Short mmCIF file of C-alpha atoms in Angstrom, two decimals:
data_model
loop_
_atom_site.label_atom_id
_atom_site.label_comp_id
_atom_site.label_asym_id
_atom_site.label_seq_id
_atom_site.Cartn_x
_atom_site.Cartn_y
_atom_site.Cartn_z
CA MET A 299 31.29 28.20 -27.78
CA ARG A 300 27.85 28.08 -26.31
CA THR A 301 26.72 26.06 -23.41
CA ASP A 302 24.37 23.69 -25.53
CA ARG A 303 27.30 22.91 -27.96
CA ILE A 304 29.19 21.85 -25.30
CA LEU A 305 26.70 19.48 -23.88
CA ALA A 306 25.71 18.45 -27.50
CA ARG A 307 29.15 17.41 -28.13
CA LEU A 308 29.46 15.53 -24.76
CA GLU A 309 26.28 13.61 -25.80
CA GLN A 310 28.03 12.83 -28.88
CA GLU A 311 31.14 11.54 -27.60
CA PRO A 312 31.40 9.70 -24.81
CA GLU A 313 34.23 9.18 -22.78
CA ARG A 314 36.73 6.51 -23.65
CA ALA A 315 35.75 3.04 -22.35
CA SER A 316 38.37 1.83 -19.16
CA ASN A 317 41.26 -0.19 -20.43
CA ARG A 318 40.97 -2.07 -17.11
CA ASP A 319 38.72 -4.98 -16.70
CA VAL A 320 36.33 -5.58 -14.22
CA PRO A 321 37.75 -6.88 -11.01
CA ARG A 322 37.09 -10.52 -10.41
CA MET A 323 37.52 -12.57 -7.19
CA SER A 324 41.28 -13.80 -7.90
CA ARG A 325 43.43 -16.20 -5.78
CA THR A 326 45.21 -13.12 -4.10
CA ARG A 327 42.06 -11.08 -3.51
CA LYS A 328 40.69 -14.34 -1.92
CA VAL A 329 43.88 -14.54 0.23
CA LEU A 330 43.51 -10.69 1.46
CA PHE A 331 39.74 -11.58 2.17
CA GLY A 332 40.44 -14.44 4.23
CA SER A 333 43.31 -12.54 6.25
CA ALA A 334 41.03 -9.33 6.72
CA ALA A 335 38.23 -11.72 8.04
CA GLY A 336 40.90 -13.75 10.36
CA CYS A 337 41.88 -10.06 11.83
CA TYR A 338 38.13 -9.31 12.21
CA ALA A 339 37.64 -12.39 14.30
CA ALA A 340 40.74 -11.65 16.48
CA VAL A 341 39.76 -8.19 17.38
CA VAL A 342 36.42 -9.29 18.47
CA LEU A 343 37.82 -11.82 20.70
CA ALA A 344 40.31 -9.65 22.11
CA VAL A 345 37.88 -7.38 23.04
CA PHE A 346 35.97 -10.47 25.19
CA VAL A 347 38.91 -12.23 26.30
CA SER A 348 42.10 -10.30 26.32
CA ASP A 349 42.51 -7.43 29.00
CA ARG A 350 45.21 -5.85 27.13
CA LEU A 351 42.92 -4.30 24.31
CA ILE A 352 40.29 -3.09 26.94
CA LEU A 353 43.17 -1.58 29.03
CA LEU A 354 44.21 0.39 25.75
CA ASP A 355 40.65 1.38 25.42
CA TRP A 356 40.75 2.89 28.65
CA GLN A 357 44.03 4.57 28.85
CA VAL A 358 43.33 6.52 25.93
CA MET A 359 39.72 7.23 26.98
CA LEU A 360 40.89 8.55 30.34
CA PHE A 361 43.58 10.75 28.75
CA ARG A 362 41.04 12.70 26.87
CA PRO A 363 42.79 13.89 23.84
CA TYR A 364 40.25 16.49 23.08
CA LYS A 365 41.14 18.30 26.36
CA GLN A 366 44.89 17.77 25.75
CA TRP A 367 44.62 19.65 22.16
CA PRO A 368 41.54 21.71 22.38
CA GLU A 369 42.51 24.20 19.40
CA LEU A 370 41.93 21.21 17.19
CA HIS A 371 38.54 20.53 18.38
CA ALA A 372 36.65 22.64 15.98
CA ALA A 373 38.57 21.85 12.83
CA LEU A 374 37.95 18.12 13.65
CA ASP A 375 34.55 18.64 14.36
CA TYR A 376 33.89 19.49 10.45
CA PHE A 377 36.62 16.94 9.27
CA VAL A 378 34.69 13.97 11.05
CA VAL A 379 31.50 14.65 8.42
CA LEU A 380 34.00 13.16 5.77
CA GLY A 381 32.92 9.63 7.52
CA GLN A 382 29.05 10.20 7.83
CA ARG A 383 27.10 8.04 5.57
CA GLY A 384 24.41 10.56 4.25
CA PRO A 385 27.15 13.51 3.30
CA THR A 386 29.73 11.26 1.65
CA ALA A 387 27.17 9.00 -0.19
CA VAL A 388 25.58 12.19 -1.77
CA LEU A 389 28.82 13.62 -3.04
CA VAL A 390 30.17 10.14 -4.12
CA ALA A 391 26.88 9.75 -5.68
CA ALA A 392 27.22 12.80 -7.75
CA TRP A 393 30.41 12.18 -9.11
CA LEU A 394 30.01 8.54 -10.13
CA GLY A 395 26.62 9.96 -11.50
CA TRP A 396 28.44 12.11 -13.83
CA ARG A 397 30.75 9.12 -14.80
CA SER A 398 27.74 7.10 -15.67
CA TRP A 399 26.35 9.52 -17.85
CA ARG A 400 29.63 10.11 -19.65
CA GLN A 401 30.65 6.27 -20.14
CA ARG A 402 26.90 5.40 -20.99
CA THR A 403 26.59 2.72 -18.20
CA LEU A 404 25.08 2.47 -14.69
CA ARG A 405 27.92 0.27 -13.50
CA PRO A 406 29.50 3.04 -11.14
CA LEU A 407 26.14 3.77 -9.25
CA LEU A 408 25.33 0.26 -9.07
CA ALA A 409 28.80 -0.78 -7.51
CA LEU A 410 27.99 2.32 -5.08
CA GLY A 411 24.76 1.08 -4.24
CA ALA A 412 25.85 -2.74 -3.70
CA ALA A 413 28.43 -1.38 -1.64
CA LEU A 414 26.43 0.75 0.86
CA LEU A 415 24.04 -2.24 1.07
CA LEU A 416 26.84 -4.56 2.41
CA LEU A 417 28.18 -2.10 4.74
CA ASN A 418 24.81 -1.27 6.18
CA SER A 419 23.81 -5.01 6.54
CA THR A 420 27.00 -6.26 7.96
CA VAL A 421 28.13 -3.51 10.23
CA GLY A 422 24.87 -2.84 11.24
CA ALA A 423 24.05 -6.38 12.53
CA VAL A 424 27.22 -6.60 14.32
CA LYS A 425 26.75 -3.18 16.02
CA TYR A 426 23.28 -3.96 17.55
CA GLY A 427 23.98 -7.86 18.00
CA LEU A 428 27.03 -6.84 20.24
CA GLY A 429 25.53 -3.68 21.73
CA ARG A 430 28.84 -2.07 23.05
CA LEU A 431 28.42 1.04 24.96
CA GLY A 432 30.65 4.13 23.95
CA PRO A 433 33.16 6.12 26.21
CA HIS A 434 31.11 8.83 27.01
CA TYR A 435 28.49 6.22 28.31
CA ALA A 436 30.84 3.60 29.97
CA THR A 437 29.50 2.66 33.52
CA THR A 438 32.29 0.43 35.21
CA VAL A 439 35.99 1.51 34.65
CA GLY A 440 37.94 -1.46 32.97
CA ALA A 441 34.73 -3.45 31.44
CA ASP A 442 34.00 -3.82 27.90
CA GLU A 443 30.60 -2.60 27.88
CA MET A 444 29.44 -5.34 25.67
CA PHE A 445 25.44 -6.28 25.41
CA ALA A 446 24.50 -3.05 27.23
CA GLY A 447 22.41 -1.52 24.43
CA GLY A 448 25.01 0.40 22.43
CA ASP A 449 25.83 0.61 18.94
CA ILE A 450 29.39 1.88 18.70
CA PHE A 451 31.16 -1.43 18.05
CA PRO A 452 32.49 -1.53 15.01
CA SER A 453 32.82 2.23 14.27
CA GLY A 454 30.18 3.28 11.63
CA HIS A 455 32.02 6.27 10.47
CA THR A 456 35.54 4.39 10.13
CA ALA A 457 33.90 1.98 8.17
CA ASN A 458 31.79 4.24 5.78
CA ALA A 459 34.87 6.32 5.30
CA VAL A 460 36.74 3.29 4.06
CA VAL A 461 33.94 1.94 1.53
CA THR A 462 32.66 5.53 0.37
CA TRP A 463 36.24 6.78 -0.52
CA GLY A 464 37.52 3.44 -1.21
CA ILE A 465 34.77 2.68 -3.91
CA LEU A 466 36.46 5.49 -6.03
CA ALA A 467 39.56 3.41 -6.31
CA TYR A 468 37.87 0.36 -7.09
CA LEU A 469 36.32 1.92 -9.98
CA ALA A 470 39.25 3.94 -11.06
CA THR A 471 39.82 3.61 -14.90
CA THR A 472 43.45 3.61 -15.15
CA PRO A 473 46.29 2.47 -12.80
CA ARG A 474 47.64 5.72 -12.00
CA ALA A 475 44.29 7.09 -10.99
CA ARG A 476 43.73 3.70 -9.03
CA ARG A 477 46.89 4.48 -7.05
CA VAL A 478 46.18 8.37 -6.29
CA LEU A 479 42.43 7.49 -5.26
CA SER A 480 43.62 4.68 -2.78
CA VAL A 481 46.19 6.97 -1.19
CA VAL A 482 43.42 9.34 -0.94
CA ALA A 483 40.84 7.11 0.42
CA ALA A 484 43.26 5.90 2.97
CA GLY A 485 44.12 9.03 4.21
CA PHE A 486 40.37 9.83 4.88
CA ALA A 487 39.50 6.82 6.38
CA LEU A 488 42.87 6.80 9.02
CA GLY A 489 41.66 10.44 9.83
CA VAL A 490 38.00 9.94 10.48
CA GLY A 491 39.00 6.88 12.73
CA ALA A 492 41.72 8.93 14.82
CA THR A 493 39.23 11.99 14.98
CA THR A 494 36.26 9.87 16.34
CA VAL A 495 39.03 8.63 19.12
CA TYR A 496 39.94 12.41 19.62
CA LEU A 497 36.37 13.51 20.08
CA GLY A 498 35.68 10.35 22.67
CA THR A 499 33.03 8.88 20.81
CA HIS A 500 34.70 5.54 19.77
CA TRP A 501 37.21 3.28 21.61
CA VAL A 502 40.17 2.57 19.55
CA SER A 503 39.10 -1.01 18.95
CA ASP A 504 36.09 0.38 17.40
CA VAL A 505 38.10 2.11 15.04
CA LEU A 506 40.23 -0.75 14.47
CA LEU A 507 37.14 -3.21 13.77
CA GLY A 508 35.81 -0.49 11.45
CA TRP A 509 38.71 -0.40 9.12
CA ILE A 510 38.74 -4.09 8.80
CA ALA A 511 35.08 -4.16 8.22
CA GLY A 512 35.12 -1.57 5.82
CA LEU A 513 38.00 -3.57 3.91
CA LEU A 514 36.28 -7.04 3.90
CA VAL A 515 33.33 -5.03 1.83
CA LEU A 516 35.68 -3.55 -0.91
CA LEU A 517 37.38 -7.11 -1.30
CA ALA A 518 34.09 -8.83 -1.58
CA LEU A 519 32.63 -6.47 -4.20
CA PRO A 520 33.84 -8.87 -7.13
CA TRP A 521 31.28 -11.17 -6.15
CA CYS A 522 28.60 -8.74 -6.80
CA GLU A 523 29.94 -7.98 -10.36
CA PRO A 524 27.53 -10.46 -12.03
CA LEU A 525 24.58 -9.13 -10.44
CA ILE A 526 25.59 -5.74 -11.18
CA ALA A 527 26.04 -6.56 -14.66
CA ALA A 528 22.93 -7.86 -15.31
CA ALA A 529 21.11 -4.99 -13.40
CA ASN A 530 22.92 -2.71 -15.68
CA ALA A 531 21.71 -4.81 -18.69
CA TRP A 532 18.17 -4.84 -17.65
CA LEU A 533 18.01 -1.21 -16.75
CA LEU A 534 19.54 0.10 -20.08
CA ASP A 535 17.14 -2.06 -22.16
CA SER A 536 13.94 -1.21 -20.01
CA ARG A 537 15.14 2.40 -20.78
CA ASP A 538 15.12 1.80 -24.60
CA ARG A 539 12.23 -0.21 -24.77
CA LEU A 540 10.35 2.65 -22.50
CA LYS A 541 11.26 5.10 -25.27
CA GLU A 542 9.80 2.86 -27.77
CA GLY A 543 6.55 2.15 -25.76
CA ARG A 544 7.10 -1.42 -25.48
CA GLY A 545 7.08 -1.55 -21.70
CA LEU A 546 9.64 -2.97 -19.35
CA ALA A 547 12.18 -5.51 -20.51
CA PRO A 548 11.86 -9.18 -18.99
CA LEU A 549 13.76 -10.11 -15.97
CA PRO A 550 17.36 -11.23 -16.25
CA PHE A 551 16.61 -14.11 -14.00
CA PRO A 552 13.47 -16.56 -14.04
CA VAL A 553 10.58 -15.84 -11.45
CA PRO A 554 9.28 -18.56 -9.94
CA PRO A 555 5.43 -18.72 -10.27
CA LEU A 556 3.14 -18.30 -7.48
CA PRO A 557 2.08 -21.63 -5.65
CA PRO A 558 -1.62 -22.50 -5.76
CA ALA A 559 -3.35 -21.51 -2.67
CA ALA A 560 -4.17 -24.75 -0.37
CA VAL A 561 -7.73 -25.65 -0.48
CA SER A 562 -9.58 -28.05 1.39
CA PRO A 563 -11.27 -31.11 0.02
CA GLY A 564 -14.73 -29.99 1.43
CA ALA A 565 -14.01 -26.43 0.15
CA SER A 566 -13.27 -27.68 -3.36
CA ALA A 567 -16.29 -29.70 -3.46
CA ALA A 568 -18.69 -26.85 -2.21
CA ARG A 569 -16.73 -24.44 -4.83
CA ALA A 570 -17.54 -27.20 -7.42
CA ALA A 571 -21.37 -27.63 -6.34
CA ALA A 572 -21.83 -23.49 -6.23
CA GLY A 573 -20.29 -23.46 -9.94
CA ALA A 574 -22.59 -26.02 -11.04
CA GLY A 575 -25.23 -24.49 -9.49
CA ARG A 576 -24.51 -20.89 -11.05
CA ALA A 577 -24.33 -22.74 -14.55
CA ALA A 578 -27.59 -24.26 -14.08
CA GLY A 579 -28.92 -20.78 -13.53
CA ALA A 580 -29.44 -21.29 -9.70
CA ARG A 581 -29.69 -17.90 -7.67
CA GLU A 582 -27.90 -17.60 -4.56
CA PRO A 583 -29.94 -16.18 -1.40
CA GLY A 584 -29.40 -12.65 -1.01
CA GLN A 585 -28.37 -11.89 -4.71
CA PRO A 586 -30.90 -9.80 -7.29
CA ALA A 587 -32.37 -12.18 -9.85
CA ARG A 588 -30.12 -12.56 -12.95
CA GLU A 589 -31.45 -11.73 -16.60
CA PRO A 590 -32.31 -15.20 -18.73
CA VAL A 591 -29.35 -15.95 -20.92
CA PRO A 592 -30.64 -16.87 -24.51
CA ALA A 593 -30.49 -20.40 -25.15
CA ALA A 594 -28.54 -21.61 -27.91
CA HIS A 595 -31.38 -23.47 -29.67
CA PRO A 596 -34.77 -21.80 -29.54
CA ALA A 597 -37.54 -23.25 -27.34
CA PRO A 598 -40.02 -25.50 -29.17
CA VAL A 599 -43.55 -23.94 -29.63
CA ARG A 600 -46.13 -25.19 -27.34
CA GLU A 601 -49.50 -26.23 -28.12
CA PRO A 602 -52.14 -23.68 -27.23
CA VAL A 603 -54.15 -24.49 -23.86
CA PRO A 604 -57.76 -24.52 -23.99
CA ALA A 605 -59.23 -21.85 -22.04
CA GLY A 606 -61.45 -24.08 -19.93
CA THR A 607 -58.47 -25.13 -18.01
CA GLY A 608 -57.83 -21.70 -16.44
CA GLY A 609 -54.57 -21.31 -18.49
CA ARG A 610 -52.66 -24.43 -17.32
CA PRO A 611 -51.77 -27.60 -19.08
CA PRO A 612 -54.07 -30.43 -18.38
CA ALA A 613 -52.73 -32.92 -15.72
CA ALA A 614 -51.27 -36.12 -16.43
CA GLY A 615 -54.17 -38.84 -17.74
CA ARG A 616 -56.57 -36.27 -18.58
CA ASN A 617 -57.19 -35.20 -22.31
CA ALA A 618 -57.26 -31.98 -23.34
CA GLU A 619 -60.81 -32.09 -24.79
CA GLN A 620 -61.95 -32.78 -20.78
CA PRO A 621 -61.28 -29.73 -18.93
CA ARG A 622 -61.25 -29.56 -15.41
CA PRO A 623 -64.70 -29.21 -13.35
CA TYR A 624 -65.24 -25.43 -13.04
CA HIS A 625 -65.98 -24.12 -9.20
CA ALA A 626 -67.64 -20.76 -8.73
CA ALA A 627 -65.55 -18.42 -6.68
CA ARG A 628 -66.63 -17.95 -3.23
CA PRO A 629 -67.60 -14.27 -2.32
CA HIS A 630 -65.27 -12.25 -0.62
CA LEU A 631 -66.38 -11.41 2.97
CA THR A 632 -65.06 -9.24 5.31
CA ARG A 633 -65.26 -10.87 8.61
CA SER A 634 -63.61 -11.31 11.90
CA GLU A 635 -61.19 -13.78 12.88
CA ARG A 636 -63.45 -15.39 15.45
CA THR A 637 -66.54 -15.47 13.08
CA PRO A 638 -67.28 -18.87 11.84
CA VAL A 639 -67.88 -19.29 8.30
CA THR A 640 -70.14 -22.09 7.00
CA PRO A 641 -69.33 -23.87 3.55
CA THR A 642 -71.55 -21.73 1.59
CA GLY A 643 -70.05 -18.38 2.89
CA SER A 644 -72.94 -17.23 5.11
CA ARG A 645 -72.44 -16.51 8.64
CA ARG A 646 -73.94 -19.03 11.49
CA PRO A 647 -76.17 -17.50 14.09
CA GLN A 648 -74.43 -17.35 17.24
CA PRO A 649 -76.48 -17.93 20.79
CA PRO A 650 -76.06 -14.74 23.10
CA ALA A 651 -73.28 -15.21 25.22
CA GLU A 652 -74.26 -15.58 29.27
CA ARG A 653 -72.99 -13.20 31.27
CA PRO A 654 -71.32 -14.25 34.50
CA PRO A 655 -73.41 -13.29 38.08
CA ARG A 656 -72.28 -10.04 39.62
CA PRO A 657 -70.96 -10.54 43.04
CA ALA A 658 -72.89 -9.47 45.96
CA PRO A 659 -71.68 -6.33 47.44
CA VAL A 660 -70.30 -6.29 50.78
CA THR A 661 -72.15 -4.41 53.80
CA PRO A 662 -70.16 -2.47 56.24
CA GLY A 663 -70.57 -5.25 58.86
CA GLY A 664 -68.27 -7.71 57.01
CA ARG A 665 -70.98 -9.82 55.11
CA ARG A 666 -72.31 -10.09 51.73
CA GLY A 667 -75.86 -9.08 50.98
CA HIS A 668 -78.13 -7.37 48.57
CA ALA A 669 -77.65 -3.33 48.63
CA SER A 670 -80.81 -1.45 49.90
CA GLY A 671 -82.47 0.70 47.42
#
């Protein structure tokens, strides 16, 4: 059988729908969530208050397991990658993508995205909020190293291993697959946490809090199921509408309209006056002249103006048969601005200007006198 036939058969025969209902926030799950939240708070409080947990952290750190069993170092360097967010998310997303295609639903991928979003937001906020330094950067023996600019409490590798591998058990379609995947996820989570302690990158308390943080994310996922279902329906509907050329589907939740921009009463009045001026044909300064808009009704025909009025309509109180008195145009003369002009346009003769007397030259003796010829 050729490959194209296999793919065509897979396309025509989707995988049988799961007999397991979508998980809901039952009473048992709520009790487990509350218990895990209490353990989470207890571990954080123990790091601040109790000396026993801090003493355990320093004893394991000073024991230096990576020096006690150096032959395991190379293998555990590769094993700890199973707790890194990038490689594990790509691997799990590839498997869930195949399941989404087979089951004709996007719920597996959307559930993975919601779990990773919860993990990054909760664990990241606590990490940078507490700012604990790791064992390799510790400064004072016996100190909790809190609020020192670090980012290792809780352990991100451990919490990520719990979530990324535990999501497979959460989305399992049969009880048997759910049990098997739960055991596998627990083994990966425990192994990654212990490996980080062996390598000296995390305290023991970091790993304990990482396990609880990942478990809290998995227990809180049923609260996200209504949003996941709405997003799944909207994406599939939008895909069908785009194939038909009808655009995206309407959002499953109402979008509130944008509030109107706040405008002062003075600005509103100015805008209203400007709009009225533009409607009346006024032109603002600096703008090019607009072409006249044809009126809805034709303008009335004007009476011809007599030629004796110079092309202008007669003034008020004057008859059209009595034109204005005609004045002959004055001749245009080229003259200087200082040359006075008579009312008839002719130049007025000017008397010769008197020159000021010349000063007498000064003699060598210092007296003024006439120069000798």
